[in-house]
Coordinates of C-alpha atoms in Angstrom, one line a residue:
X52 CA 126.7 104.6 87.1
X53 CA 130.3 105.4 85.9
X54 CA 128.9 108.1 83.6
X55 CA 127.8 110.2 86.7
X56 CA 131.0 109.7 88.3
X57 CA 133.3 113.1 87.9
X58 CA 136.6 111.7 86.0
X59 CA 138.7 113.2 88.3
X60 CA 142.7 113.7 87.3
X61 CA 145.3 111.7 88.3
X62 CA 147.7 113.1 91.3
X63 CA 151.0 113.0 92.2
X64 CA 151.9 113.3 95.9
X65 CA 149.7 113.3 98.8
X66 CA 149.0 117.4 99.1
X67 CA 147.4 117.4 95.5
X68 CA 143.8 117.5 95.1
X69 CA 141.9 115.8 92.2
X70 CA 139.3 117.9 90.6
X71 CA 138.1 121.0 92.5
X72 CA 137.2 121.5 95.9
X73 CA 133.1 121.5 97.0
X74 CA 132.2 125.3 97.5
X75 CA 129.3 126.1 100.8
X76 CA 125.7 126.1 99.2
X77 CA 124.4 128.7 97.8
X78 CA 127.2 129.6 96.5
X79 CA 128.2 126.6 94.8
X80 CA 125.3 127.1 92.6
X81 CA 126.5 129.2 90.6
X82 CA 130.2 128.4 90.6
X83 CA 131.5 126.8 87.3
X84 CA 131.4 123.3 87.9
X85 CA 134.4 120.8 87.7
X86 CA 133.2 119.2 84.9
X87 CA 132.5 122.1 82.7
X88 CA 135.4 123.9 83.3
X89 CA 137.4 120.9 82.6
X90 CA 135.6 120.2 79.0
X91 CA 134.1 117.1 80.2
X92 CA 130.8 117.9 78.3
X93 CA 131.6 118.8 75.1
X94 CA 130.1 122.1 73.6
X95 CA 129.9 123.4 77.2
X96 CA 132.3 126.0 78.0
X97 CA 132.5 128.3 81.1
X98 CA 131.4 131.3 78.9
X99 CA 128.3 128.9 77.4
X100 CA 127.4 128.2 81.5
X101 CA 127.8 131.9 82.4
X102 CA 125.2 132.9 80.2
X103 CA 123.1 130.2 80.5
X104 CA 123.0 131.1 84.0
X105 CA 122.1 134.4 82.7
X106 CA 119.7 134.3 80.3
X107 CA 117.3 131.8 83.0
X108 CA 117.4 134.7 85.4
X109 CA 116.0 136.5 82.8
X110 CA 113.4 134.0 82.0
X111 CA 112.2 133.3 85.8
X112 CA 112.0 137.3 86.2
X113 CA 109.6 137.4 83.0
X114 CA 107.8 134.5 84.5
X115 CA 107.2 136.2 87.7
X116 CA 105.7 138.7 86.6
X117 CA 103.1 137.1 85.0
X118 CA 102.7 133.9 88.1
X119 CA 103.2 136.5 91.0
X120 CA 103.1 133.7 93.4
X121 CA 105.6 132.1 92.1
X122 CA 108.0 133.8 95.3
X123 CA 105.0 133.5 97.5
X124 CA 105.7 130.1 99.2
X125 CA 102.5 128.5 97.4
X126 CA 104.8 126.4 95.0
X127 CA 106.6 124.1 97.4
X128 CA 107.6 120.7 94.8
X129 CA 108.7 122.2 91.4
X130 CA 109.5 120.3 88.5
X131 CA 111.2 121.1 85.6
X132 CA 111.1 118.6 82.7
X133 CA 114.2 119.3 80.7
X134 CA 116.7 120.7 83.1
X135 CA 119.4 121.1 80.7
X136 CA 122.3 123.0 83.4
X137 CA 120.0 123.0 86.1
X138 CA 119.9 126.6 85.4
X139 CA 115.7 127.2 86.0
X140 CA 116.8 125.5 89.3
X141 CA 119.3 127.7 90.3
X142 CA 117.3 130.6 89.2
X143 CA 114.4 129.8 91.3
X144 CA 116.4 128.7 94.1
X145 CA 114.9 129.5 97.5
X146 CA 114.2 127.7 100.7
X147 CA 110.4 128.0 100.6
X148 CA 111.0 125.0 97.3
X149 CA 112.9 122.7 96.0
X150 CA 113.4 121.5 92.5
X151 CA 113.3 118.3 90.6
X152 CA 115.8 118.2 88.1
X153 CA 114.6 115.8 85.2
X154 CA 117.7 115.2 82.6
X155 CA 115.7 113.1 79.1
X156 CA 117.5 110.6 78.2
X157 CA 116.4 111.4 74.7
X158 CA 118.9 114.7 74.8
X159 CA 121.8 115.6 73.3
X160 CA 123.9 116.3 75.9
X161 CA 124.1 114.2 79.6
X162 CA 124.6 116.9 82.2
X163 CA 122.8 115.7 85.3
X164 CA 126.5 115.5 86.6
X165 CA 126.5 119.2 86.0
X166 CA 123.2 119.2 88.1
X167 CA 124.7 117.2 90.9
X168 CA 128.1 119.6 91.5
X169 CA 125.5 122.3 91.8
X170 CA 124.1 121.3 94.7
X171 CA 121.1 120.2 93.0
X172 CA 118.5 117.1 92.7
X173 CA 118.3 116.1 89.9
X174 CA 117.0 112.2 87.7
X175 CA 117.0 110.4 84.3
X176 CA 113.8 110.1 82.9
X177 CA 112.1 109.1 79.3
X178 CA 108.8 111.5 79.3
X179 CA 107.3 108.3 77.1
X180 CA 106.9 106.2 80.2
X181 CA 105.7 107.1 83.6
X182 CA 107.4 109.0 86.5
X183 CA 107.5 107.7 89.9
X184 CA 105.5 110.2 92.4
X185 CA 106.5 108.9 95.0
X186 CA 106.7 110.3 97.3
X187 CA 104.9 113.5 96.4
X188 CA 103.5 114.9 93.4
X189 CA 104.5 118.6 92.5
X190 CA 102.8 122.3 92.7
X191 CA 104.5 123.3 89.7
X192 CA 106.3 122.0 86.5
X193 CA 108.4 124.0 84.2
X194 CA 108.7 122.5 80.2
X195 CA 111.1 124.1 78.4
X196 CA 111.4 122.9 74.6
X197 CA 110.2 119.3 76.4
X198 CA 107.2 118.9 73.7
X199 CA 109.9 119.9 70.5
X200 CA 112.1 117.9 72.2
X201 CA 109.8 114.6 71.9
X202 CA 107.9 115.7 68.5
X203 CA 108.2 113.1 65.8
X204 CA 110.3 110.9 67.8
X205 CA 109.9 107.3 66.9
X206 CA 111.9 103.9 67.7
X207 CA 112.8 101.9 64.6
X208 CA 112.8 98.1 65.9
X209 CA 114.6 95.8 63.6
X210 CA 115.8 92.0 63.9
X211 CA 117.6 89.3 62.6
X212 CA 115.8 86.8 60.0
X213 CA 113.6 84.5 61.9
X214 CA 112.3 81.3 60.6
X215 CA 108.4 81.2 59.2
X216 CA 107.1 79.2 62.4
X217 CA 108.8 81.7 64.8
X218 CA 107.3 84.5 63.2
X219 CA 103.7 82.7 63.1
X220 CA 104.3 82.9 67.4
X221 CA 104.7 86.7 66.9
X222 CA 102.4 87.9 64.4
X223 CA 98.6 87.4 64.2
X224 CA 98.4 85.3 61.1
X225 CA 96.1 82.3 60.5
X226 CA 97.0 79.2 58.6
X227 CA 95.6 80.4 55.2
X228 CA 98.1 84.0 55.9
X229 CA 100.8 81.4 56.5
X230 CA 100.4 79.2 53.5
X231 CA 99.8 82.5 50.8
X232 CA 103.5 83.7 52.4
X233 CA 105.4 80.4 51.9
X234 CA 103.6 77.4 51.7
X235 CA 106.4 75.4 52.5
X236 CA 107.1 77.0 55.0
X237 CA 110.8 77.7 54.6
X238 CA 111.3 81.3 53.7
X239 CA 113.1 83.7 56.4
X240 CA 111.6 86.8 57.1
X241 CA 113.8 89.9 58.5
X242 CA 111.2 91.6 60.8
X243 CA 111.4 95.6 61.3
X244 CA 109.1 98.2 61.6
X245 CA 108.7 101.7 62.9
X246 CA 106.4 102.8 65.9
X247 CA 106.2 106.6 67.0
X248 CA 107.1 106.2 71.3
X249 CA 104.8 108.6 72.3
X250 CA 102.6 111.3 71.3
X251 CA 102.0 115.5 72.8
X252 CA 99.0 113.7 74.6
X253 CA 100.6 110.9 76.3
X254 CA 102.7 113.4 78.0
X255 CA 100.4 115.8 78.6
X256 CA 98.2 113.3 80.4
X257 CA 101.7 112.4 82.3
X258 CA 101.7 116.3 83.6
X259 CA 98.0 115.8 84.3
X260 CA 98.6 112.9 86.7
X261 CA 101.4 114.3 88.7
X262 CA 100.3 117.6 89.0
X263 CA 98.3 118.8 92.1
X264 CA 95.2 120.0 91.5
X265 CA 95.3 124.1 91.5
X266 CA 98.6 123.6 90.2
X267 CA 100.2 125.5 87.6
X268 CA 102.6 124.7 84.3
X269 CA 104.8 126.8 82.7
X270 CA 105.9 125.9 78.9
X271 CA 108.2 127.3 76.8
X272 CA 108.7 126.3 73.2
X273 CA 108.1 127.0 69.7
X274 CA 104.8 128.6 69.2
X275 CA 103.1 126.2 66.5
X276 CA 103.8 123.2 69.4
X277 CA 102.1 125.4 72.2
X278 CA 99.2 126.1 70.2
X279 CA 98.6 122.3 70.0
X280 CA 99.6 121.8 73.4
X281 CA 97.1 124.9 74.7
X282 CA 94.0 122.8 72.5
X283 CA 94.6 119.7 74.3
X284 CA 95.2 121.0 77.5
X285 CA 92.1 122.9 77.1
X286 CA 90.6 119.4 76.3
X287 CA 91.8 118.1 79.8
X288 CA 90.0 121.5 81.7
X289 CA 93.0 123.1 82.3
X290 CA 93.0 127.2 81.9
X291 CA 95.7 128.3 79.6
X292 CA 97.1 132.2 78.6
X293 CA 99.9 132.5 75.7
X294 CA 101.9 135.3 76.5
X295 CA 105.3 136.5 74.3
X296 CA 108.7 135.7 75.2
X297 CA 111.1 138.7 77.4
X298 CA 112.0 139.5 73.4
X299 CA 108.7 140.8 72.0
X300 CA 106.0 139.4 69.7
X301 CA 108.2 139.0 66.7
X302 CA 109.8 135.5 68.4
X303 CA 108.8 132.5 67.7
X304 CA 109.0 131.3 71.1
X305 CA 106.2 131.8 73.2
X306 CA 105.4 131.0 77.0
X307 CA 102.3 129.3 77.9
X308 CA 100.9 129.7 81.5
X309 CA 98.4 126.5 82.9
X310 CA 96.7 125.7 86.4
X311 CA 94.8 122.3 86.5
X312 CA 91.4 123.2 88.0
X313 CA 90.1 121.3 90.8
X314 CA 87.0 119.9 89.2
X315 CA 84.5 116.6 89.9
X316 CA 83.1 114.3 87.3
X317 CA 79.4 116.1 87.0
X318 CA 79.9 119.1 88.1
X319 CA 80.8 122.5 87.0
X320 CA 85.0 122.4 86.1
X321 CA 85.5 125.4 88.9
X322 CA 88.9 126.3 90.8
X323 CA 88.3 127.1 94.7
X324 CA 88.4 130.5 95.8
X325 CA 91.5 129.9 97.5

């Protein structure tokens, strides 16, 4: 846990306060956070926060005015999958929702602290293994650059030399295998090998599971990944639109819009009227 602990400064005398001092919600939100402005994260300046902060208020306007329920109170457990700054979050903020922060592991820089001094909720998670739902599942989730983030990941697994008759208990090799490898049985063999963790499907089937039927997804990423993503999540029933980015057809991001239909096995895939 010591890496979400703020390293605050060393003081002096009694009056002297480490770090900075917690600023009344909502305002804190957007404040420059301890940690930033004291280059804990490196890369992250206060300028780099400022307009991050800026450019997500641009986003969630463009998203609004394609979901315009989005301020409507029908959205009430919101997720978003690669939080970065928390800035989505903070963007988004009101008190009809609340927002689960989800920091990979996988990325390149650890700022769920940053999260945290927001005022924010906010979680580790590899999106190659499951997510607790517990105790809810969520209305709507917001992936931004998750599926580029995860594409063509792969864990390379390597181990010291093992003796042949360990190796037999590990891989599925008869006796006849055996002998044609070392018939006496006294080579040592360095095991490695590569396996991909997980695939645009296996998370896509994650989003499936803990989002509520009737509920809606917002991705943003490269526009070769969302075409694949907008195939298979066609493949899964769910009704998808592409729009362009808040900077015109000629980007190469793109923003696709989802709801998961509420649909039974054998009959017609159909959304309520609600």
């Amino acid at each position: 846990m010591e890496g979400c602990v703020t390293p605050f400064p060393e003081t002096t005398g009694q009056d002297e306060v480490a770090g900075a001092p917690w600023m009344p919600f909502p305002e804190r939100l957007n404040a420059v956070p301890f940690r930033i402005y004291s280059g804990s994260i490196p890369g992250v300046s206060a300028e780099v926060y400022q307009e991050d902060n800026r450019l997500w208020k641009k986003h969630v306007n463009a998203y609004k005015r394609v979901n315009k329920i989005i301020d409507s109170g029908r959205y009430r457990n919101i997720m978003d999958m690669n939080a970065g700054l928390g800035s989505f979050a903070a963007a988004i903020q009101s008190p009809k929702l609340w927002v689960m922060n989800v920091m990979p592991t996988i990325a390149e820089k650890d700022t769920l602290g940053v999260i945290y001094e927001r005022g924010l909720i906010g979680i580790y998670h590899d999106w190659c293994e499951a997510f607790s739902t517990y105790p809810r599942t969520y209305d709507l989730i917001h992936a931004s650059d998750v599926f580029s983030l995860y594409k063509d990941k792969y864990a390379m697994h390597s181990e010291p030399p093992r003796p042949l008759n360990e190796v037999k208990m590990l891989l599925p090799l008869d006796q006849t295998e055996v002998d044609s490898i070392d018939p006496h049985g006294g080579i040592q063999l360095h095991c490695m090998w590569t396996s991909f963790k997980c695939n645009a499907e296996d998370i896509l089937l994650e989003m499936d599971r803990i989002l509520r039927p009737e509920g809606a997804v917002i991705f943003r990423d490269q526009v070769d990944v969302l075409k694949k993503v907008k195939k298979i999540a066609g493949e899964m029933r769910w009704k998808t639109k592409m729009v362009d980015n808040e900077d015109g057809p000629l980007a190469s991001i793109k923003i696709l819009f989802a709801v998961k239909k509420y649909w039974v096995a054998g009959e017609n895939s159909t959304t309520s009227s609600q």
